[in-house]
mmCIF file of C-alpha atoms in Angstrom:
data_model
loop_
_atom_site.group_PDB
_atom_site.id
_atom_site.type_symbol
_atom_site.label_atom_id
_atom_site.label_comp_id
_atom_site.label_asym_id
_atom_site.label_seq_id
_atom_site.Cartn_x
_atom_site.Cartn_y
_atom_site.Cartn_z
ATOM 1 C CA UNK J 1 16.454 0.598 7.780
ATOM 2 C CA UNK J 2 15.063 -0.017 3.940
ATOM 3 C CA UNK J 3 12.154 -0.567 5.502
ATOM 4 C CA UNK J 4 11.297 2.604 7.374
ATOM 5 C CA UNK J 5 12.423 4.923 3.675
ATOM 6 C CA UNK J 6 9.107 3.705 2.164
ATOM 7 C CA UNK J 7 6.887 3.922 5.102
ATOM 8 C CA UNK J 8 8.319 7.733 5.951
ATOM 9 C CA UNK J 9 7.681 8.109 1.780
ATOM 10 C CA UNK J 10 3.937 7.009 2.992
ATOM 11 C CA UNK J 11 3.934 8.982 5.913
ATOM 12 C CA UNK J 12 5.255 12.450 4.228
ATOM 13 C CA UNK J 13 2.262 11.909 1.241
ATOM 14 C CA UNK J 14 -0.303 11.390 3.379
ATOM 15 C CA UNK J 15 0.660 14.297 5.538
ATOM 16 C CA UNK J 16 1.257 16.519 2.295
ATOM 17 C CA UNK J 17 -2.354 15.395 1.000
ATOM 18 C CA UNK J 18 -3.865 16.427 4.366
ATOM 19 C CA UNK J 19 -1.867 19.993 4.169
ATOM 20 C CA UNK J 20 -3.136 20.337 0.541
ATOM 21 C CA UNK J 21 -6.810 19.389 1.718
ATOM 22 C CA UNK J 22 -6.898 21.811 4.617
ATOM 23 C CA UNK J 23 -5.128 24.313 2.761
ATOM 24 C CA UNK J 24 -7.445 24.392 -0.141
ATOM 25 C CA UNK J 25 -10.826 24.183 2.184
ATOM 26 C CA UNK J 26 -9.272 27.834 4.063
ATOM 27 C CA UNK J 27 -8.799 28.823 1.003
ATOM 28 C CA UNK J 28 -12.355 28.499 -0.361
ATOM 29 C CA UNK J 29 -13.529 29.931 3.083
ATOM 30 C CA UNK J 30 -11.463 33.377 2.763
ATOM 31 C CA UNK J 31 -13.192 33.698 -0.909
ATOM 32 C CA UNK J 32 -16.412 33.324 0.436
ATOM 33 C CA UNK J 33 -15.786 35.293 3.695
ATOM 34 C CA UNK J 34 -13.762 37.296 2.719
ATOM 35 C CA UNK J 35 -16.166 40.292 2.323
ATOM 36 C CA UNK J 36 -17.916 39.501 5.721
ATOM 37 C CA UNK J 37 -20.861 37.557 4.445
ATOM 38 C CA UNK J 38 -21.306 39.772 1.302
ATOM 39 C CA UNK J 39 -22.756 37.977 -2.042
ATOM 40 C CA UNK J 40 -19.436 37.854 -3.784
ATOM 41 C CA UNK J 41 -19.561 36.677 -7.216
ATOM 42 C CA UNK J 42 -16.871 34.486 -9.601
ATOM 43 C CA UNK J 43 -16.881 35.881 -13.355
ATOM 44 C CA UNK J 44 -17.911 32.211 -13.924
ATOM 45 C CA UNK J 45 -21.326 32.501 -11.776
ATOM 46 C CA UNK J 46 -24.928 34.113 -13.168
ATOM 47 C CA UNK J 47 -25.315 36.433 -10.538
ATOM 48 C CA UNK J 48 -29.065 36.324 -10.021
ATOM 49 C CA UNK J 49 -29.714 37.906 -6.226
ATOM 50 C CA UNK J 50 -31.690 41.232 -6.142
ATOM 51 C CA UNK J 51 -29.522 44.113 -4.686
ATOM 52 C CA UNK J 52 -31.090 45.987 -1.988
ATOM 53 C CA UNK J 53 -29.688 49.168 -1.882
ATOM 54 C CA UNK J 54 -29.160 51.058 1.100
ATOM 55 C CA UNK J 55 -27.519 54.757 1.893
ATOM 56 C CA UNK J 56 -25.195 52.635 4.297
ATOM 57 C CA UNK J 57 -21.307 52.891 3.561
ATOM 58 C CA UNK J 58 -20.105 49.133 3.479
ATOM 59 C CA UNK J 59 -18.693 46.957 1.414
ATOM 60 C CA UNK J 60 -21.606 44.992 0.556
ATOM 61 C CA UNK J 61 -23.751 44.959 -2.784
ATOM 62 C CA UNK J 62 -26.404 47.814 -2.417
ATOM 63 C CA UNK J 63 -24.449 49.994 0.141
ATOM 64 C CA UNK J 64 -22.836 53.166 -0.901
ATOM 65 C CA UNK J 65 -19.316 51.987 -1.771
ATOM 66 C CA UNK J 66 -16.258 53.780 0.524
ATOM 67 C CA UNK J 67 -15.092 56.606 -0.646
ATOM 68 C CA UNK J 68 -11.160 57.433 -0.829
ATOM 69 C CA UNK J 69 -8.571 60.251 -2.071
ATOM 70 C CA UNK J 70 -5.580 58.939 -4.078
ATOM 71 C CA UNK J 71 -3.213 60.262 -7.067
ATOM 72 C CA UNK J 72 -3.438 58.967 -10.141
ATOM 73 C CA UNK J 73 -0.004 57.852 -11.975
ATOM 74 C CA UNK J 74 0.002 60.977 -13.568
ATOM 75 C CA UNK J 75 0.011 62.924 -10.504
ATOM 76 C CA UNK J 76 -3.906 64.363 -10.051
ATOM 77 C CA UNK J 77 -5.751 64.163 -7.022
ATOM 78 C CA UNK J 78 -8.874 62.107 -7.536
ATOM 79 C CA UNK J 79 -12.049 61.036 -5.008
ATOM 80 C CA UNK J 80 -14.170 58.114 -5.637
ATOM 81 C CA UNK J 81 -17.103 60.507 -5.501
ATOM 82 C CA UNK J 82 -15.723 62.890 -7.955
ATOM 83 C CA UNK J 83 -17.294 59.976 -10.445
ATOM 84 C CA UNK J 84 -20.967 60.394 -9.036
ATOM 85 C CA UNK J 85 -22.989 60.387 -11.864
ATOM 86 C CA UNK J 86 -21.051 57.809 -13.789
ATOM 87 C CA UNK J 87 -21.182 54.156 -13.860
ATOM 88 C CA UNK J 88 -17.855 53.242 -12.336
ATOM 89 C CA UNK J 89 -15.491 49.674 -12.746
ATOM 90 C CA UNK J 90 -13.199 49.902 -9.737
ATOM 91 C CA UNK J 91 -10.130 47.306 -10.661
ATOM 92 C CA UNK J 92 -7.712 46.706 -7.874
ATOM 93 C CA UNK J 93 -4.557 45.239 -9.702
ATOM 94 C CA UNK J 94 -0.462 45.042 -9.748
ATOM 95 C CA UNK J 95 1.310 44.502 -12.486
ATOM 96 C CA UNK J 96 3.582 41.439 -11.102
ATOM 97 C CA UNK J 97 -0.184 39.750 -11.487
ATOM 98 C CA UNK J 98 -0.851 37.118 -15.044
ATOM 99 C CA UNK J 99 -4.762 37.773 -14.457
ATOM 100 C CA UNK J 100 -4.541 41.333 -14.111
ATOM 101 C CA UNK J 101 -2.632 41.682 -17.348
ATOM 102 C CA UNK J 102 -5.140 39.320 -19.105
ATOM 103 C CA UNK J 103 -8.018 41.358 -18.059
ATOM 104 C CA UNK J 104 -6.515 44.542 -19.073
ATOM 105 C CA UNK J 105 -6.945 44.733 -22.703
ATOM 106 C CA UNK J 106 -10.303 43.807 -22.252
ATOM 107 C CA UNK J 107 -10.950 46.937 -19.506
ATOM 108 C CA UNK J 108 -9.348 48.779 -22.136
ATOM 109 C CA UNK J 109 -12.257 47.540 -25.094
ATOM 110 C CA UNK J 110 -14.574 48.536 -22.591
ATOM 111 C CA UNK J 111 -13.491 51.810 -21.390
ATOM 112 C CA UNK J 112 -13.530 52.825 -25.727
ATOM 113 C CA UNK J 113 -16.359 51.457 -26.445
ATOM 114 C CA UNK J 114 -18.674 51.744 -23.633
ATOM 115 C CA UNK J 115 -20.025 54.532 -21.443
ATOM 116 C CA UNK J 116 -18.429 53.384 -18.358
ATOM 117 C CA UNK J 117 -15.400 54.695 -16.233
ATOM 118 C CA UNK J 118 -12.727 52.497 -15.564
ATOM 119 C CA UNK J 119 -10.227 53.309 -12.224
ATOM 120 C CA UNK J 120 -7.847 50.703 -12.190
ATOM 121 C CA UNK J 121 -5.948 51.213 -8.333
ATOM 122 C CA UNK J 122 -2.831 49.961 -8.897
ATOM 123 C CA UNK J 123 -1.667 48.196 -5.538
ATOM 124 C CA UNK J 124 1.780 50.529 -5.587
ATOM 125 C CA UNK J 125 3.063 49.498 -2.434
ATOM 126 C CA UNK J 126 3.437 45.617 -4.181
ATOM 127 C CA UNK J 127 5.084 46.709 -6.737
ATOM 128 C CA UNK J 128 9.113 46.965 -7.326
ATOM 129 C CA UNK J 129 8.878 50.324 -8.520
ATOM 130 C CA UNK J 130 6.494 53.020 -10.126
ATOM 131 C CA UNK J 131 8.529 53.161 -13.507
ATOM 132 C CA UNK J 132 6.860 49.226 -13.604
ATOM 133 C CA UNK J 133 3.857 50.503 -13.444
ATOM 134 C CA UNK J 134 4.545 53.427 -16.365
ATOM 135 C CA UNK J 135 6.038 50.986 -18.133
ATOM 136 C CA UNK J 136 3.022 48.157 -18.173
ATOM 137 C CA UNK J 137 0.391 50.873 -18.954
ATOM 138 C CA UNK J 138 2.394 51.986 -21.714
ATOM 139 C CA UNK J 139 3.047 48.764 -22.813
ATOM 140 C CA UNK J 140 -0.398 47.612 -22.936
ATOM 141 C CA UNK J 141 -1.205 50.923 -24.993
ATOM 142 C CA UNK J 142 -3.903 51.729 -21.731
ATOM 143 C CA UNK J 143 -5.824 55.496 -21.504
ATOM 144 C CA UNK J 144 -8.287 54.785 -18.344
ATOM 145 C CA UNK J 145 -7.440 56.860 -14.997
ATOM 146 C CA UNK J 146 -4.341 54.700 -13.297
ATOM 147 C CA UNK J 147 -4.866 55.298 -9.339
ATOM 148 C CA UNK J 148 -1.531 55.107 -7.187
ATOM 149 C CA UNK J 149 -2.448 53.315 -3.593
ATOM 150 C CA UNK J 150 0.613 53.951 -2.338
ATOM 151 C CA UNK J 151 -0.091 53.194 1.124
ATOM 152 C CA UNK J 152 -2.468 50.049 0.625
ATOM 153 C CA UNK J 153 -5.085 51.920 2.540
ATOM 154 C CA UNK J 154 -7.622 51.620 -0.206
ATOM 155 C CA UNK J 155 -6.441 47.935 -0.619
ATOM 156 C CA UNK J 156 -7.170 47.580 3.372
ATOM 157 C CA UNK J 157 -9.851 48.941 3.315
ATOM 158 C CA UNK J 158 -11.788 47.339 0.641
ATOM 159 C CA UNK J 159 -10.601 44.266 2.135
ATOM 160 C CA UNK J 160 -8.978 43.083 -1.283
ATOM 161 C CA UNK J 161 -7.481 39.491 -1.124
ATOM 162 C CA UNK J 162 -7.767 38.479 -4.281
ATOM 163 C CA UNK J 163 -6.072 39.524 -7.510
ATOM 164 C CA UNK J 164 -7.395 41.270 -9.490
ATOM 165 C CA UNK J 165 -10.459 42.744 -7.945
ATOM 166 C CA UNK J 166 -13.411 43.702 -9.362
ATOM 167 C CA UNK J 167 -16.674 46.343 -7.906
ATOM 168 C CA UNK J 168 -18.883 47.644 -10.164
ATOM 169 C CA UNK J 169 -20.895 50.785 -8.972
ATOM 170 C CA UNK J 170 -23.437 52.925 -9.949
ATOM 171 C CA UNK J 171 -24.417 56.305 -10.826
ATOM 172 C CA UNK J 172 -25.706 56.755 -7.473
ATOM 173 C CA UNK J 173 -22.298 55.480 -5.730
ATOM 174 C CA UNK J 174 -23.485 51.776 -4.827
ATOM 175 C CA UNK J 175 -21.935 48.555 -5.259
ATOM 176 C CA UNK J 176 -23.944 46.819 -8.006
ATOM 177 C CA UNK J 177 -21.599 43.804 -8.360
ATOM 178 C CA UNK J 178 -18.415 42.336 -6.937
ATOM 179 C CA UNK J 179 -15.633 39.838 -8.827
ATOM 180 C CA UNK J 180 -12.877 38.371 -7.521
ATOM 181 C CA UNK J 181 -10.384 36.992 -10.278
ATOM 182 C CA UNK J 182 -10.146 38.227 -14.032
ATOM 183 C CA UNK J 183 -13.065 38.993 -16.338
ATOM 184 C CA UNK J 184 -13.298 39.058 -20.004
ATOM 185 C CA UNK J 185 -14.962 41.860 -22.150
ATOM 186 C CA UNK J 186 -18.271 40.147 -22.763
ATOM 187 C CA UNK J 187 -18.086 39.296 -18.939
ATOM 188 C CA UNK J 188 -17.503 43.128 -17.804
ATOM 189 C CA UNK J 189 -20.118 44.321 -20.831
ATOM 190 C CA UNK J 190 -22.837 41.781 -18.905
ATOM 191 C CA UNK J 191 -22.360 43.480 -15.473
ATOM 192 C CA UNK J 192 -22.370 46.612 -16.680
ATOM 193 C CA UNK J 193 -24.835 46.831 -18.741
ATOM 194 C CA UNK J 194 -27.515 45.779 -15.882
ATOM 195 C CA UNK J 195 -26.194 49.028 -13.977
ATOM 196 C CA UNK J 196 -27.802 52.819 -14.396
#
């Protein structure tokens, strides 16, 4: 009997290490498929792929990014194409999320200081409550448009696994540049700054 405690020890680490390896390699798949073959690109990564642009709707870089109809958190009715014309940093985020707050200040920085609109879609149907929500932008002293996705049809259907989510599009409505995970202000200010 004290023989077979250390050899099911043995037996439960190697089977642990082999859920950990498998686990981590799906992982790593979803982040790379997770946009259907799309050139999705980590903060971390120079991003150095020409964008082709199409008049496609899609979620790839180049196509004309979805368009959707959602309240903000202080009750307007907003379209993504109402912002034609600007440059635009989509942010799909939740509050209960430690990268999404860290990024936040720095969206903030931006939206002051930059010519750049910031919609942060706040994953509502995540969160606890909406007060949450009131109380985190307040909190974090934020002015930017808040949008309410309520339903986590926006969420769906910009297939968003990863928190927080990042698309960067321009003035013509296309996806110039995608980021999954938290970006810093000299990060967001690189991206942006290559998009008319």
């Amino acid at each position: 009997m004290k023989k077979a405690i250390p050899i099911v020890i043995v037996i439960g680490m190697l089977g642990w290490a082999l859920f950990d390896f498998i686990g981590s390699s799906t992982n790593e798949e979803v982040e790379n498929d997770a946009m259907s073959g799309n050139s999705i690109t980590s903060p971390l990564e120079e991003d150095t792929e020409e964008v082709v642009e199409s008049d496609e709707v899609g979620l790839e870089r180049g196509m004309i990014a979805p368009d959707f109809e959602v309240m903000t958190l202080n009750g307007e009715q907003v379209k993504l194409s109402d912002y034609r014309g600007e440059r635009v940093l989509l942010n799909f985020w939740a509050t209960w999320c430690p990268p999404c707050r860290a990024e936040m200040p720095d969206m903030q920085k931006l939206y002051e200081e930059e010519d750049v609109t910031i919609l942060a879609l706040n994953m509502t149907e995540t969160e606890n409550n909406v007060e949450r929500v009131e109380e985190f932008i307040d909190e974090l002293g934020l002015t930017f448009p808040v949008l309410m996705d309520e339903t986590s049809d926006v969420m769906t259907s910009y297939k968003v696994q990863v928190y927080p989510t990042s698309y960067m599009i321009d003035s013509n409505g296309r996806i110039q540049y995608i980021t999954l995970g938290a970006m810093n202000y000299d990060q967001m200010l690189q991206q942006m700054s290559k998009i008319d």
